[in-house]
PDB file of C-alpha atoms in Angstrom:
ATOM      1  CA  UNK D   1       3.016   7.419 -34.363  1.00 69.00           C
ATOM      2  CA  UNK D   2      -0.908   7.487 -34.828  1.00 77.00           C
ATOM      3  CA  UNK D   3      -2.835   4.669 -33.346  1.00 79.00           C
ATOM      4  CA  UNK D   4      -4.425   3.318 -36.471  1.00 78.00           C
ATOM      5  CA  UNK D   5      -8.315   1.849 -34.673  1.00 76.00           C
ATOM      6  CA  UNK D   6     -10.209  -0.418 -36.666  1.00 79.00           C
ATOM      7  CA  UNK D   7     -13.870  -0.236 -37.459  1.00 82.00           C
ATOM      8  CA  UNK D   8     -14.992  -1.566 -33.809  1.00 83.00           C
ATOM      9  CA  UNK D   9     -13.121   0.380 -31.876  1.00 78.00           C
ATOM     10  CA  UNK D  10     -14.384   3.913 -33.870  1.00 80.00           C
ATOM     11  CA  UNK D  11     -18.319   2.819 -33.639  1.00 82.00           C
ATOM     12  CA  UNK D  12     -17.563   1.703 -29.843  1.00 80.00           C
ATOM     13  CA  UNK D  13     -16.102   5.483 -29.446  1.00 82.00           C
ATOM     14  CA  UNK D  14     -18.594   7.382 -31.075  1.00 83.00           C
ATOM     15  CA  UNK D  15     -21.060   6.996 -27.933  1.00 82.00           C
ATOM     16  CA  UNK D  16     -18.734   9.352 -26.167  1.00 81.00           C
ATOM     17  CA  UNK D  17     -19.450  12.163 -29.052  1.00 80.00           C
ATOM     18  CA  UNK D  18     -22.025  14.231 -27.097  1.00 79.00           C
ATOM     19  CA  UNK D  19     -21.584  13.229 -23.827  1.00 79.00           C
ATOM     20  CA  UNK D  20     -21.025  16.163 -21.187  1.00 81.00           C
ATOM     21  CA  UNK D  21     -17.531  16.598 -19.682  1.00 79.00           C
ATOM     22  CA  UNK D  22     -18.740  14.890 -16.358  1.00 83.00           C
ATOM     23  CA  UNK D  23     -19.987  11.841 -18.141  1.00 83.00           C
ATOM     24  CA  UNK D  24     -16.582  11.690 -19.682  1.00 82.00           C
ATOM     25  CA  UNK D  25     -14.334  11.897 -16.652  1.00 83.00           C
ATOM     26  CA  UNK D  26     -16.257   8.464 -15.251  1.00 85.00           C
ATOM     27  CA  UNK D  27     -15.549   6.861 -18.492  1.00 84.00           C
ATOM     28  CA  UNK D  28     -12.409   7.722 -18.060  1.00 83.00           C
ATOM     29  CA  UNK D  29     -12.335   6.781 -14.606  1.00 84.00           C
ATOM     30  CA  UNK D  30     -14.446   2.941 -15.457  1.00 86.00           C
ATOM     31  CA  UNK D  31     -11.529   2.600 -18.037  1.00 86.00           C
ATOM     32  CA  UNK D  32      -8.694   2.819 -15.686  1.00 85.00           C
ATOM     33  CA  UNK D  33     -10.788   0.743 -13.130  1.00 84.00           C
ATOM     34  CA  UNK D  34     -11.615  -2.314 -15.967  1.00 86.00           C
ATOM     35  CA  UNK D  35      -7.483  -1.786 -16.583  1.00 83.00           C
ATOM     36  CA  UNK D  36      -6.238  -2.067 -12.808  1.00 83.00           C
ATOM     37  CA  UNK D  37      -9.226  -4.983 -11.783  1.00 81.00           C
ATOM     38  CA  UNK D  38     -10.967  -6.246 -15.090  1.00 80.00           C
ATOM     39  CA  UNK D  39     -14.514  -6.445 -15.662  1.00 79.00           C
ATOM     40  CA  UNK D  40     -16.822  -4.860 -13.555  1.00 78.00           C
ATOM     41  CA  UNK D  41     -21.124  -5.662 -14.259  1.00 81.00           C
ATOM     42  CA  UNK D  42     -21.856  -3.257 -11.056  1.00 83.00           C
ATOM     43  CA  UNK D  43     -19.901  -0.427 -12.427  1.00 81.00           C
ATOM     44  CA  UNK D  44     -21.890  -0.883 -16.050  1.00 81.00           C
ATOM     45  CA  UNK D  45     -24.913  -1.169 -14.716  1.00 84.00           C
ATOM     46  CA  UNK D  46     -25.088   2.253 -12.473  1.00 82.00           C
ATOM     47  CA  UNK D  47     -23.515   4.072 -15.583  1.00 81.00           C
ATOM     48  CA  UNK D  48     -26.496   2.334 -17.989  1.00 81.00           C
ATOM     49  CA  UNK D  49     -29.083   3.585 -15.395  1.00 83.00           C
ATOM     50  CA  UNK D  50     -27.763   6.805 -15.085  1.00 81.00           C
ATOM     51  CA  UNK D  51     -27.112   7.193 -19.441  1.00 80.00           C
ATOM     52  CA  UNK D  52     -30.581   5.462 -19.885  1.00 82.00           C
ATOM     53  CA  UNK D  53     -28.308   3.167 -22.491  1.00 82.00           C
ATOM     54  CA  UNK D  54     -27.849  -0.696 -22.322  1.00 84.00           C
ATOM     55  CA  UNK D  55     -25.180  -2.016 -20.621  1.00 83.00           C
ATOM     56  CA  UNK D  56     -23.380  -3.453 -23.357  1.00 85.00           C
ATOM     57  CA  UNK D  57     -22.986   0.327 -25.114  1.00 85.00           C
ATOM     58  CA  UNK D  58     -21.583   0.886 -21.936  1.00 84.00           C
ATOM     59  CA  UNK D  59     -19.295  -1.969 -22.191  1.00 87.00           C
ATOM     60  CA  UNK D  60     -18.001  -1.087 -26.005  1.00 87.00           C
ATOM     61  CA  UNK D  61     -17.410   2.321 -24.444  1.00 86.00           C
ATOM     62  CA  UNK D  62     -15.218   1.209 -21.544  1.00 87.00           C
ATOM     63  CA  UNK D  63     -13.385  -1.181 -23.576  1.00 87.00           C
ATOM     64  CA  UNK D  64     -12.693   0.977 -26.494  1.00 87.00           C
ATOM     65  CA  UNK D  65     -11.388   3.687 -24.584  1.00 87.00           C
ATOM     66  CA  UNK D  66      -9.136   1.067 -22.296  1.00 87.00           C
ATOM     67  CA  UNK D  67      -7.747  -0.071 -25.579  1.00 87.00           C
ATOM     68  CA  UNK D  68      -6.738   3.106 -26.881  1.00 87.00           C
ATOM     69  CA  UNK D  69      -4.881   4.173 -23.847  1.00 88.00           C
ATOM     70  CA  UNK D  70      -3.274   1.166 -23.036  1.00 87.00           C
ATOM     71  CA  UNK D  71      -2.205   1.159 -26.870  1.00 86.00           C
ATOM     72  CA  UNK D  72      -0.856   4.966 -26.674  1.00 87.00           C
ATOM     73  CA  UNK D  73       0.873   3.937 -23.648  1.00 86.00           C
ATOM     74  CA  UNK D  74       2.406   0.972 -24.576  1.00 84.00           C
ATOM     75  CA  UNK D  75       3.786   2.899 -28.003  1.00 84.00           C
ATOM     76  CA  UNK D  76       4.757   6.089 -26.511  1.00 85.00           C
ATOM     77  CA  UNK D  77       2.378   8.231 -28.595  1.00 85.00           C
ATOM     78  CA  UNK D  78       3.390  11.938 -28.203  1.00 86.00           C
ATOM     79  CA  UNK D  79       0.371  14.395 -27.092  1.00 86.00           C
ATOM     80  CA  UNK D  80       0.284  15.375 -31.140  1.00 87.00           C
ATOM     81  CA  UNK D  81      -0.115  11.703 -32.394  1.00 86.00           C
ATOM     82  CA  UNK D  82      -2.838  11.126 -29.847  1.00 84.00           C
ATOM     83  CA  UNK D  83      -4.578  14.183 -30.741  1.00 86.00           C
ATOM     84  CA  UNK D  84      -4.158  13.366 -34.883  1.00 85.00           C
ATOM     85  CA  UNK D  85      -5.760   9.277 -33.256  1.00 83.00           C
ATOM     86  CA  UNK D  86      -8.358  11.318 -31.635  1.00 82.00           C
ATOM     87  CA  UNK D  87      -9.131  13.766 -34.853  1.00 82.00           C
ATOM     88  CA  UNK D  88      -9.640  10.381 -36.718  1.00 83.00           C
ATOM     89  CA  UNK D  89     -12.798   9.781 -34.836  1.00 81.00           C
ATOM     90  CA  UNK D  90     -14.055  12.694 -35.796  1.00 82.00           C
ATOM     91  CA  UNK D  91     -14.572  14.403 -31.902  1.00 81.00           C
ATOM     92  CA  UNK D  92     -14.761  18.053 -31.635  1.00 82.00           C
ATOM     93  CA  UNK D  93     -11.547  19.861 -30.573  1.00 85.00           C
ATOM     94  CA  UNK D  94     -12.973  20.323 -26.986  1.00 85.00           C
ATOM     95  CA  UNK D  95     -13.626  16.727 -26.873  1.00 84.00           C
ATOM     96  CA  UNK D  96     -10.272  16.028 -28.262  1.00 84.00           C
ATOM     97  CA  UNK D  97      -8.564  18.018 -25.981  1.00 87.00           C
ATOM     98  CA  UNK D  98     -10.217  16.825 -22.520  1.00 86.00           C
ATOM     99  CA  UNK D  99      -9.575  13.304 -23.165  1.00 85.00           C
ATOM    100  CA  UNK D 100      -5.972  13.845 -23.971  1.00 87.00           C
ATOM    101  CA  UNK D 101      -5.427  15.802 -20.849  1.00 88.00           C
ATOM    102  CA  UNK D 102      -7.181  12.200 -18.870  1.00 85.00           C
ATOM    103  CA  UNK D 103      -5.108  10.800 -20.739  1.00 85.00           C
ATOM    104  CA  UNK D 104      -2.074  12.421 -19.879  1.00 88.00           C
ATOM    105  CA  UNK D 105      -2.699  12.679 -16.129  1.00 88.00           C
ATOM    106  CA  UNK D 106      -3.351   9.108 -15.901  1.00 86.00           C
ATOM    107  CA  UNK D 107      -0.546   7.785 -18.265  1.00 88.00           C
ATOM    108  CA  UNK D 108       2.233   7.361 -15.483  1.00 87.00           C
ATOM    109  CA  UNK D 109      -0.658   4.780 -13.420  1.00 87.00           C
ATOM    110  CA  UNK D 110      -1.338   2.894 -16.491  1.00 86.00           C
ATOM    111  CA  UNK D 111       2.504   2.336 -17.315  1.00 86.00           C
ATOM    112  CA  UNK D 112       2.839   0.972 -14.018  1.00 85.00           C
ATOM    113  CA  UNK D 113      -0.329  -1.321 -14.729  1.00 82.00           C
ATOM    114  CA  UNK D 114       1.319  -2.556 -17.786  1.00 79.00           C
ATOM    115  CA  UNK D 115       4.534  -3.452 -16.006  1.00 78.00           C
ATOM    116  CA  UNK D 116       3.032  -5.339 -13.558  1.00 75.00           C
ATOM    117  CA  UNK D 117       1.225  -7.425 -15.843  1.00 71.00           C
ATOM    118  CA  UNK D 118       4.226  -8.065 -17.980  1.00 63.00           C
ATOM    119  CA  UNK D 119       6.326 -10.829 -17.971  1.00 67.00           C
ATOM    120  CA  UNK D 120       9.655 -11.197 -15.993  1.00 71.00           C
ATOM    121  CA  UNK D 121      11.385 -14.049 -17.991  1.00 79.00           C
ATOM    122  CA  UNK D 122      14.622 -15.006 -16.622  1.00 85.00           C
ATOM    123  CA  UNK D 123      17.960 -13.421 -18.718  1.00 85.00           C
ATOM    124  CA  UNK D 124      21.349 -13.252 -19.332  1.00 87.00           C
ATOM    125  CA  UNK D 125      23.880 -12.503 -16.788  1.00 91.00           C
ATOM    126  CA  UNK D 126      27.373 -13.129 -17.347  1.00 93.00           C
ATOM    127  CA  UNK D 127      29.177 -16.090 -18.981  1.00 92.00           C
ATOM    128  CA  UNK D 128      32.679 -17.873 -17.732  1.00 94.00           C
ATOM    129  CA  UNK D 129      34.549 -20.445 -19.230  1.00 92.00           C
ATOM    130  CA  UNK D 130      37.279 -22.469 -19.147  1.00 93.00           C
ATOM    131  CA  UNK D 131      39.467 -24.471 -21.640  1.00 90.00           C
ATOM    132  CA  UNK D 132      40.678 -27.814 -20.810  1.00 88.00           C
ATOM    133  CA  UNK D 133      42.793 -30.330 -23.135  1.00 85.00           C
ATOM    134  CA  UNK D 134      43.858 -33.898 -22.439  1.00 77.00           C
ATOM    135  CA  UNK D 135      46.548 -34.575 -24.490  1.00 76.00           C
ATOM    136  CA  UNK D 136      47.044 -38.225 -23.095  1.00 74.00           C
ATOM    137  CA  UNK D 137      45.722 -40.625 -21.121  1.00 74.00           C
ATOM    138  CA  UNK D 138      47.533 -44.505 -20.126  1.00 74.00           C
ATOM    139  CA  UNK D 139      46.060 -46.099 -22.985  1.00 75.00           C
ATOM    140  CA  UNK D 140      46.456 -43.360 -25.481  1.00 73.00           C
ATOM    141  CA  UNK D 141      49.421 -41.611 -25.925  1.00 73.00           C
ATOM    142  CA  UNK D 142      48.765 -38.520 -28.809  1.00 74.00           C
ATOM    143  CA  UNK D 143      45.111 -37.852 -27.867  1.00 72.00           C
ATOM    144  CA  UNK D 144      43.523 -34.844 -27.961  1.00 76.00           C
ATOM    145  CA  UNK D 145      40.161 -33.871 -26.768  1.00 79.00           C
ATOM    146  CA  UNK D 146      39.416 -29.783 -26.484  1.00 84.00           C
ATOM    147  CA  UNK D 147      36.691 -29.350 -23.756  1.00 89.00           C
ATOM    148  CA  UNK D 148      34.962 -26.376 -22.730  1.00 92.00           C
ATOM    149  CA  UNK D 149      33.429 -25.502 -19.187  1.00 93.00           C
ATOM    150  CA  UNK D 150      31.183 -23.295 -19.165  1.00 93.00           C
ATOM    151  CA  UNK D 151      29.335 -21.250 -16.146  1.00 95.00           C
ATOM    152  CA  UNK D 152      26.265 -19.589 -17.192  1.00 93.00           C
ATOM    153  CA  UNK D 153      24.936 -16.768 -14.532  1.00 94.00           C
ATOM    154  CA  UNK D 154      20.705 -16.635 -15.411  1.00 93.00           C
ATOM    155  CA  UNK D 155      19.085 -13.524 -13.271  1.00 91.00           C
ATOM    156  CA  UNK D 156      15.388 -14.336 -12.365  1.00 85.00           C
ATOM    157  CA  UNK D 157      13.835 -11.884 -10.580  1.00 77.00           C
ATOM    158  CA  UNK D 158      16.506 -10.925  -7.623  1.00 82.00           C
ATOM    159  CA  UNK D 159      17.911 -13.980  -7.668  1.00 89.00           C
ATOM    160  CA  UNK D 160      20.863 -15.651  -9.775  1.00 91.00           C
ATOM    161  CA  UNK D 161      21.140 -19.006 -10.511  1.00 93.00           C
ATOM    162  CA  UNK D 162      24.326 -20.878 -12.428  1.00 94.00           C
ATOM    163  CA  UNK D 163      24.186 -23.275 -14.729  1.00 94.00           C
ATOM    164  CA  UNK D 164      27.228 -25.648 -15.746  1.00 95.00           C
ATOM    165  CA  UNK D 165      27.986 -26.850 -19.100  1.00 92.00           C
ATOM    166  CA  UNK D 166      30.692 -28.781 -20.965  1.00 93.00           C
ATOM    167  CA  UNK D 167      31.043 -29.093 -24.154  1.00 91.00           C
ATOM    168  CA  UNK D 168      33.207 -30.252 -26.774  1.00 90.00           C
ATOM    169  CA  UNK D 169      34.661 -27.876 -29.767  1.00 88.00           C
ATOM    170  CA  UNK D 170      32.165 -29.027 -32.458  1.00 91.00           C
ATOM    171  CA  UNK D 171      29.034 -28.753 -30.255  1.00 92.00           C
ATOM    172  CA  UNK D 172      29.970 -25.632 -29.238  1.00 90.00           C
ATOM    173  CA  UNK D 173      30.403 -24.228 -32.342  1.00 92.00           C
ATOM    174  CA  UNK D 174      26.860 -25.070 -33.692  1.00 94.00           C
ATOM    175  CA  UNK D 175      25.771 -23.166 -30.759  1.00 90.00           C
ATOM    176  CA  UNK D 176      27.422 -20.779 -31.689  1.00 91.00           C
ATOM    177  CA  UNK D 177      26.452 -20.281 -35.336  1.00 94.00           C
ATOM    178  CA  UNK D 178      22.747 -21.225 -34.130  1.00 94.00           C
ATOM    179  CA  UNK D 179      22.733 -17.703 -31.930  1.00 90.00           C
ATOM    180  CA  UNK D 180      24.115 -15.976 -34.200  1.00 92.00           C
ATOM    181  CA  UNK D 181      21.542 -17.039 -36.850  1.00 91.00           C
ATOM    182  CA  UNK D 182      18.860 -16.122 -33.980  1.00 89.00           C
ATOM    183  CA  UNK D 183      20.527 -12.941 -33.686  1.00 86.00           C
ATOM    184  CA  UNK D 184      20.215 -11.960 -37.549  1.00 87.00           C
ATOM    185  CA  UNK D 185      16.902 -13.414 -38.084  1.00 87.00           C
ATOM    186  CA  UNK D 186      15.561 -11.181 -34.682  1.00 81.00           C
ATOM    187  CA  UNK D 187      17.477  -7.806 -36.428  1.00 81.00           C
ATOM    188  CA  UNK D 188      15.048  -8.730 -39.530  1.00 83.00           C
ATOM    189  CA  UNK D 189      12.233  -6.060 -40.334  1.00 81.00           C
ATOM    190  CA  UNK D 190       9.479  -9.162 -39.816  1.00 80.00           C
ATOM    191  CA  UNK D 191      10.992  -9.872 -36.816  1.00 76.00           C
ATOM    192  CA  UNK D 192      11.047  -6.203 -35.610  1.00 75.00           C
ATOM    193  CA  UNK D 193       7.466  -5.465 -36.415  1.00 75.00           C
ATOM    194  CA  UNK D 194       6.293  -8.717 -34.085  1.00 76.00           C
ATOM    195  CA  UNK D 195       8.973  -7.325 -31.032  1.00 71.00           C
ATOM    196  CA  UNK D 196       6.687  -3.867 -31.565  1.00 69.00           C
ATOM    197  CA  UNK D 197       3.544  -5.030 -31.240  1.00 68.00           C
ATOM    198  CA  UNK D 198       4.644  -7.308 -28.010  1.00 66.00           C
ATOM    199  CA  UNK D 199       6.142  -4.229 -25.980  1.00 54.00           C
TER     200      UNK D 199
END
């Protein structure tokens, strides 16, 4: 899948067009620091002295190319789709090359950035229930009320927690149809194109 960058992104990139290999590397390098730590002025400035550029170029620079790994990252992109993302820019083949091998060797530390910025919602665990009845009672004779117990197992983190519930036959069939309505509309394409862009 090719990493389709908008207008920004490609003039933010184009700085790094005839910059020496070395100059490249500590882009490389500022990127992977502004992904682990965020923003860093100090880092900008020496790299604007040193260029003889503002720091805001410096800034687009660091940015763009923090956006396109953390994008090819995030995605998957094979070594062939980032090289056809790169060839969009217009980079020679040299160029093209070295930052795909950066890219490669540095992939495994920005996955693990990603997942530890992610978020670790609490989910599903297991699911008992039981089935009680009361068919009578002193007062009434031929009653019947169905209820359901159920024990719902949540795992957050290391740590599960139950949850009780009872309910009676006609609540717990809306519930039922109300998942299951959740669970079509989250197999629809709409539905599958938002779940993409969050991972």
């Amino acid at each position: 899948m090719i990493i389709i960058l908008d207008d920004k992104h490609k003039s933010d990139l184009q700085f790094i067009k005839e910059q020496p290999t070395e100059v490249i590397s500590e882009f490389v390098n500022i990127s992977l620091e502004f992904l682990r730590k965020g923003d860093n002025p100090k880092l900008y400035s020496g790299a604007s002295r040193s260029l003889g550029v503002g720091v805001g170029q410096i800034e687009a620079v660091v940015e763009g190319l923090s956006w396109l790994f953390s994008e090819a990252t995030r995605l998957l992109v094979s070594e062939d789709d980032f090289l056809a993302t790169l060839a969009i820019l217009g980079f020679s083949n040299e160029l093209n090359q070295q930052i795909k091998d950066l890219y490669l060797v540095h992939r495994p530390e920005i996955r693990l950035i990603q997942s530890s910025i992610s978020l670790d919602l609490p989910h599903y665990k297991n699911l008992d229930w039981r089935f009680d009845v009361q068919l009578s009672s002193r007062s009434l004779r031929n009653q019947t009320e169905p209820l359901f117990t159920l024990c719902l197992t949540i795992e957050d983190g290391k740590e599960s927690k139950k949850h009780y519930l009872e309910s009676d036959y006609t609540n717990l069939k809306h519930l039922s149809e109300e998942l299951e309505n959740a669970l079509r509309e989250s197999k629809s394409t709409h539905a599958r194109r938002i779940m993409r862009n969050i991972k």
